[in-house]
Coordinates of C-alpha atoms in Angstrom, one line a residue:
Chain A
D29 CA 0.0 0.0 0.0
A30 CA 1.7 3.2 -1.2
G31 CA 2.7 5.7 1.4
I32 CA 2.0 3.6 4.5
T33 CA 3.8 0.7 5.9
Q34 CA 3.3 -1.5 9.0
S35 CA 5.9 -3.5 10.9
P36 CA 6.2 -6.2 11.7
R37 CA 3.8 -8.1 9.3
H38 CA 3.6 -11.1 11.6
K39 CA 4.4 -11.5 15.2
V40 CA 4.0 -14.3 17.8
T41 CA 4.5 -13.2 21.4
E42 CA 3.9 -14.7 24.8
T43 CA 1.2 -13.6 27.3
G44 CA 2.3 -10.8 29.6
T45 CA 5.0 -9.4 27.3
P46 CA 4.9 -5.9 25.9
V47 CA 4.5 -5.5 22.1
T48 CA 4.9 -2.5 19.9
L49 CA 3.6 -2.2 16.4
R50 CA 4.7 0.5 14.1
C51 CA 2.9 2.5 11.4
H52 CA 5.0 4.7 9.1
Q53 CA 3.6 7.1 6.5
T54 CA 5.2 9.2 3.8
E55 CA 2.1 11.1 2.9
N56 CA 2.3 13.8 5.6
H57 CA -1.3 13.1 6.6
R58 CA -2.6 14.6 9.8
Y59 CA -4.8 11.8 10.9
M60 CA -3.7 8.3 11.8
Y61 CA -5.7 5.4 13.2
W62 CA -5.2 1.9 14.7
Y63 CA -7.9 -0.7 14.1
R64 CA -8.2 -4.3 15.0
Q65 CA -10.1 -6.8 12.8
D66 CA -11.7 -9.9 14.3
P67 CA -14.2 -12.3 12.8
G68 CA -17.7 -11.3 13.7
H69 CA -16.6 -7.8 14.8
G70 CA -15.4 -6.1 11.7
L71 CA -13.0 -3.3 12.2
R72 CA -12.9 -1.7 15.6
L73 CA -11.0 1.5 16.4
I74 CA -8.4 1.3 19.1
H75 CA -6.8 4.7 19.1
Y76 CA -6.4 7.6 16.7
S77 CA -4.2 10.7 16.3
Y78 CA -5.1 14.1 14.9
G79 CA -1.6 15.5 15.1
V80 CA 1.8 15.1 16.7
K81 CA 1.3 14.3 20.4
D82 CA -2.5 14.5 19.9
T83 CA -4.2 11.2 20.4
D84 CA -7.5 9.9 21.7
K85 CA -9.2 6.6 22.5
G86 CA -11.4 4.6 20.3
E87 CA -14.0 2.0 21.3
V88 CA -11.6 -0.8 22.3
S89 CA -8.7 1.0 23.9
D90 CA -8.2 -0.9 27.1
G91 CA -4.8 -2.6 27.2
Y92 CA -3.4 -0.4 24.5
S93 CA -1.4 2.8 24.4
V94 CA -0.2 4.9 21.5
S95 CA 2.4 7.5 20.8
R96 CA 3.0 9.9 18.0
S97 CA 6.2 11.9 18.3
K98 CA 6.5 12.6 14.6
T99 CA 4.0 13.1 11.8
E100 CA 5.1 10.0 10.0
D101 CA 5.1 7.5 12.9
F102 CA 2.2 6.2 15.0
L103 CA 3.1 3.4 17.5
L104 CA 0.7 1.0 19.1
T105 CA 1.8 -0.7 22.3
L106 CA 0.2 -3.6 24.0
E107 CA 1.4 -3.1 27.5
S108 CA 1.0 -6.7 28.6
A109 CA -0.3 -8.9 25.8
T110 CA -3.2 -11.2 26.4
S111 CA -4.7 -13.9 24.3
S112 CA -7.7 -11.7 23.6
Q113 CA -5.4 -9.3 21.8
T114 CA -4.7 -11.9 19.1
S115 CA -5.9 -10.2 16.0
V116 CA -5.0 -8.5 12.8
Y117 CA -4.1 -4.9 13.4
F118 CA -4.5 -2.2 10.7
C119 CA -3.1 1.3 10.6
A120 CA -4.9 3.9 8.5
I121 CA -4.2 7.5 7.5
S122 CA -6.3 10.3 6.2
E123 CA -5.6 13.7 4.9
S124 CA -8.8 15.2 6.3
R125 CA -11.3 14.3 8.9
A126 CA -12.9 11.0 7.8
G127 CA -12.5 12.1 4.2
G128 CA -14.9 15.0 4.7
L129 CA -13.0 17.6 2.8
G130 CA -12.4 15.5 -0.3
N131 CA -13.6 12.4 -2.0
Y132 CA -10.8 10.4 -0.4
G133 CA -11.3 8.1 2.5
Y134 CA -8.7 6.3 4.5
T135 CA -5.6 4.6 3.2
F136 CA -4.8 1.4 5.0
G137 CA -1.6 -0.5 5.6
S138 CA -1.3 -4.2 4.9
G139 CA -1.8 -5.2 8.5
T140 CA 0.1 -6.9 11.3
R141 CA -1.1 -10.4 12.3
L142 CA -0.4 -10.7 16.0
T143 CA -0.7 -14.0 17.9
V144 CA -0.5 -14.1 21.6
V145 CA 0.3 -17.5 23.0
Chain B
S3 CA -21.1 -0.7 18.7
Q4 CA -21.2 -1.0 14.9
Q5 CA -22.9 1.9 13.1
G6 CA -23.2 0.1 9.7
E7 CA -24.5 -3.3 9.1
E8 CA -24.0 -4.9 5.7
D9 CA -26.5 -7.3 4.1
P10 CA -26.1 -10.0 3.0
Q11 CA -23.1 -11.4 5.0
A12 CA -22.1 -13.5 2.0
L13 CA -23.0 -13.4 -1.7
S14 CA -22.0 -15.8 -4.4
I15 CA -22.6 -15.0 -8.1
Q16 CA -21.3 -15.9 -11.6
E17 CA -19.0 -13.8 -13.6
G18 CA -20.9 -11.3 -15.6
E19 CA -23.7 -10.9 -13.1
N20 CA -24.4 -7.9 -11.1
A21 CA -23.8 -7.9 -7.3
T22 CA -25.7 -5.7 -4.9
M23 CA -24.7 -5.2 -1.3
N24 CA -26.6 -3.2 1.3
C25 CA -25.6 -1.2 4.3
S26 CA -27.9 0.2 7.0
Y27 CA -26.8 2.6 9.7
K28 CA -28.3 4.0 12.9
T29 CA -27.5 7.7 13.2
S30 CA -27.3 10.7 10.9
I31 CA -24.2 10.9 8.8
N32 CA -21.9 13.3 7.1
N33 CA -20.8 10.8 4.5
L34 CA -20.7 7.0 3.8
Q35 CA -17.9 5.2 2.3
W36 CA -17.4 1.8 0.7
Y37 CA -14.1 -0.2 1.0
R38 CA -12.9 -3.5 -0.5
Q39 CA -10.6 -6.0 1.2
N40 CA -8.9 -8.8 -0.6
S41 CA -7.9 -11.8 1.4
G42 CA -4.9 -11.0 3.6
R43 CA -4.7 -7.4 2.6
G44 CA -5.7 -4.0 3.9
L45 CA -8.9 -2.2 3.0
V46 CA -9.0 -0.1 -0.2
H47 CA -11.2 2.9 -0.5
L48 CA -13.7 2.6 -3.3
I49 CA -16.2 5.5 -3.2
L50 CA -17.5 8.2 -0.9
I51 CA -21.0 9.6 -1.0
R52 CA -22.1 12.6 1.0
S53 CA -25.3 12.9 2.9
N54 CA -26.7 15.4 0.4
E55 CA -26.0 13.1 -2.5
R56 CA -28.3 10.3 -3.7
E57 CA -26.3 8.4 -6.2
K58 CA -22.7 8.2 -7.3
H59 CA -20.8 6.2 -10.0
S60 CA -17.3 5.1 -10.4
G61 CA -16.5 2.8 -13.3
R62 CA -18.6 -0.4 -12.7
L63 CA -19.6 0.8 -9.2
R64 CA -22.8 2.5 -8.4
V65 CA -23.6 3.7 -4.9
T66 CA -27.0 5.0 -3.7
L67 CA -27.8 6.6 -0.4
D68 CA -31.3 7.0 1.1
T69 CA -30.9 9.1 4.3
S70 CA -34.6 8.7 5.1
K71 CA -34.2 5.0 5.4
K72 CA -30.6 5.3 6.7
S73 CA -29.4 2.8 4.1
S74 CA -27.0 2.6 1.2
S75 CA -26.4 0.1 -1.6
L76 CA -23.3 -0.8 -3.6
L77 CA -23.9 -2.3 -7.0
I78 CA -21.1 -3.9 -9.0
T79 CA -22.0 -4.4 -12.6
A80 CA -20.7 -7.1 -14.9
S81 CA -18.7 -8.7 -12.1
R82 CA -15.4 -10.4 -12.6
A83 CA -13.5 -13.1 -10.6
A84 CA -11.1 -10.3 -9.5
D85 CA -14.0 -8.6 -7.7
T86 CA -14.0 -11.5 -5.1
A87 CA -13.4 -9.8 -1.8
S88 CA -15.0 -8.5 1.3
Y89 CA -16.8 -5.2 1.0
F90 CA -17.3 -2.8 3.9
C91 CA -19.4 0.3 4.4
A92 CA -18.1 2.9 6.8
T93 CA -19.9 6.0 8.2
D94 CA -18.7 9.4 9.2
A95 CA -21.3 10.6 11.8
P96 CA -21.3 14.0 13.5
T97 CA -21.2 12.1 16.9
S98 CA -18.2 10.0 16.0
G99 CA -15.5 12.6 15.9
S100 CA -12.5 12.3 13.5
R101 CA -13.1 8.7 12.7
L102 CA -15.1 6.3 10.6
T103 CA -17.2 3.4 12.0
F104 CA -17.1 0.2 9.9
G105 CA -19.6 -2.5 9.4
E106 CA -18.8 -6.2 9.5
G107 CA -18.7 -6.6 5.7
T108 CA -20.2 -8.7 2.9
Q109 CA -18.1 -11.5 1.5
L110 CA -18.5 -11.5 -2.3
T111 CA -17.5 -14.5 -4.3
V112 CA -17.5 -14.3 -8.1
N113 CA -17.3 -17.7 -9.7
P114 CA -15.6 -17.9 -13.1

């Protein structure tokens, strides 16, 4: 996906360990988002950012924290991984609020498949 | 809670046929968007329709929006095997802040 990369693509970790996922963009977009995707739940927002050092919680933020020290990077940290956090995590970026100022929506990364054992 | 709900959950058609997917939502919206997700990949933005628009076209895609019924439909005409994917609607609502709310998706299978 042009302009946005997620790392790592796959990770297996043990219960109780901290994990950090990285989202990097080269589009200079203001808004960045972290979603998780699970069968039967669709995509659920974890945290989002509307600028450097400006972040807010989504609907499933418990157990997660984020940081954005530069425009291009948005980090998602699982403070102490649990099996319920096994999921596919997607980062997304947008130039304007939810695509409202243009006809463009979100641009998604390719995802990180995280397994907590 | 999910704002948008797609219907049907799964749809299987033959190449060349049209595919119609529906999305219903609960609150008033600023705009509604449709995304496609191929297996193992991220979502790709297809089309955005604003609350004051009723219909929009992009290539083989046609989207309608009925704000009185709080529903939208995505029509893919002359479908191809490459259209096989999951399709999601997402809503931007005034109450949702700077973020979209996604439905659970429709899995479309186009058989060659």
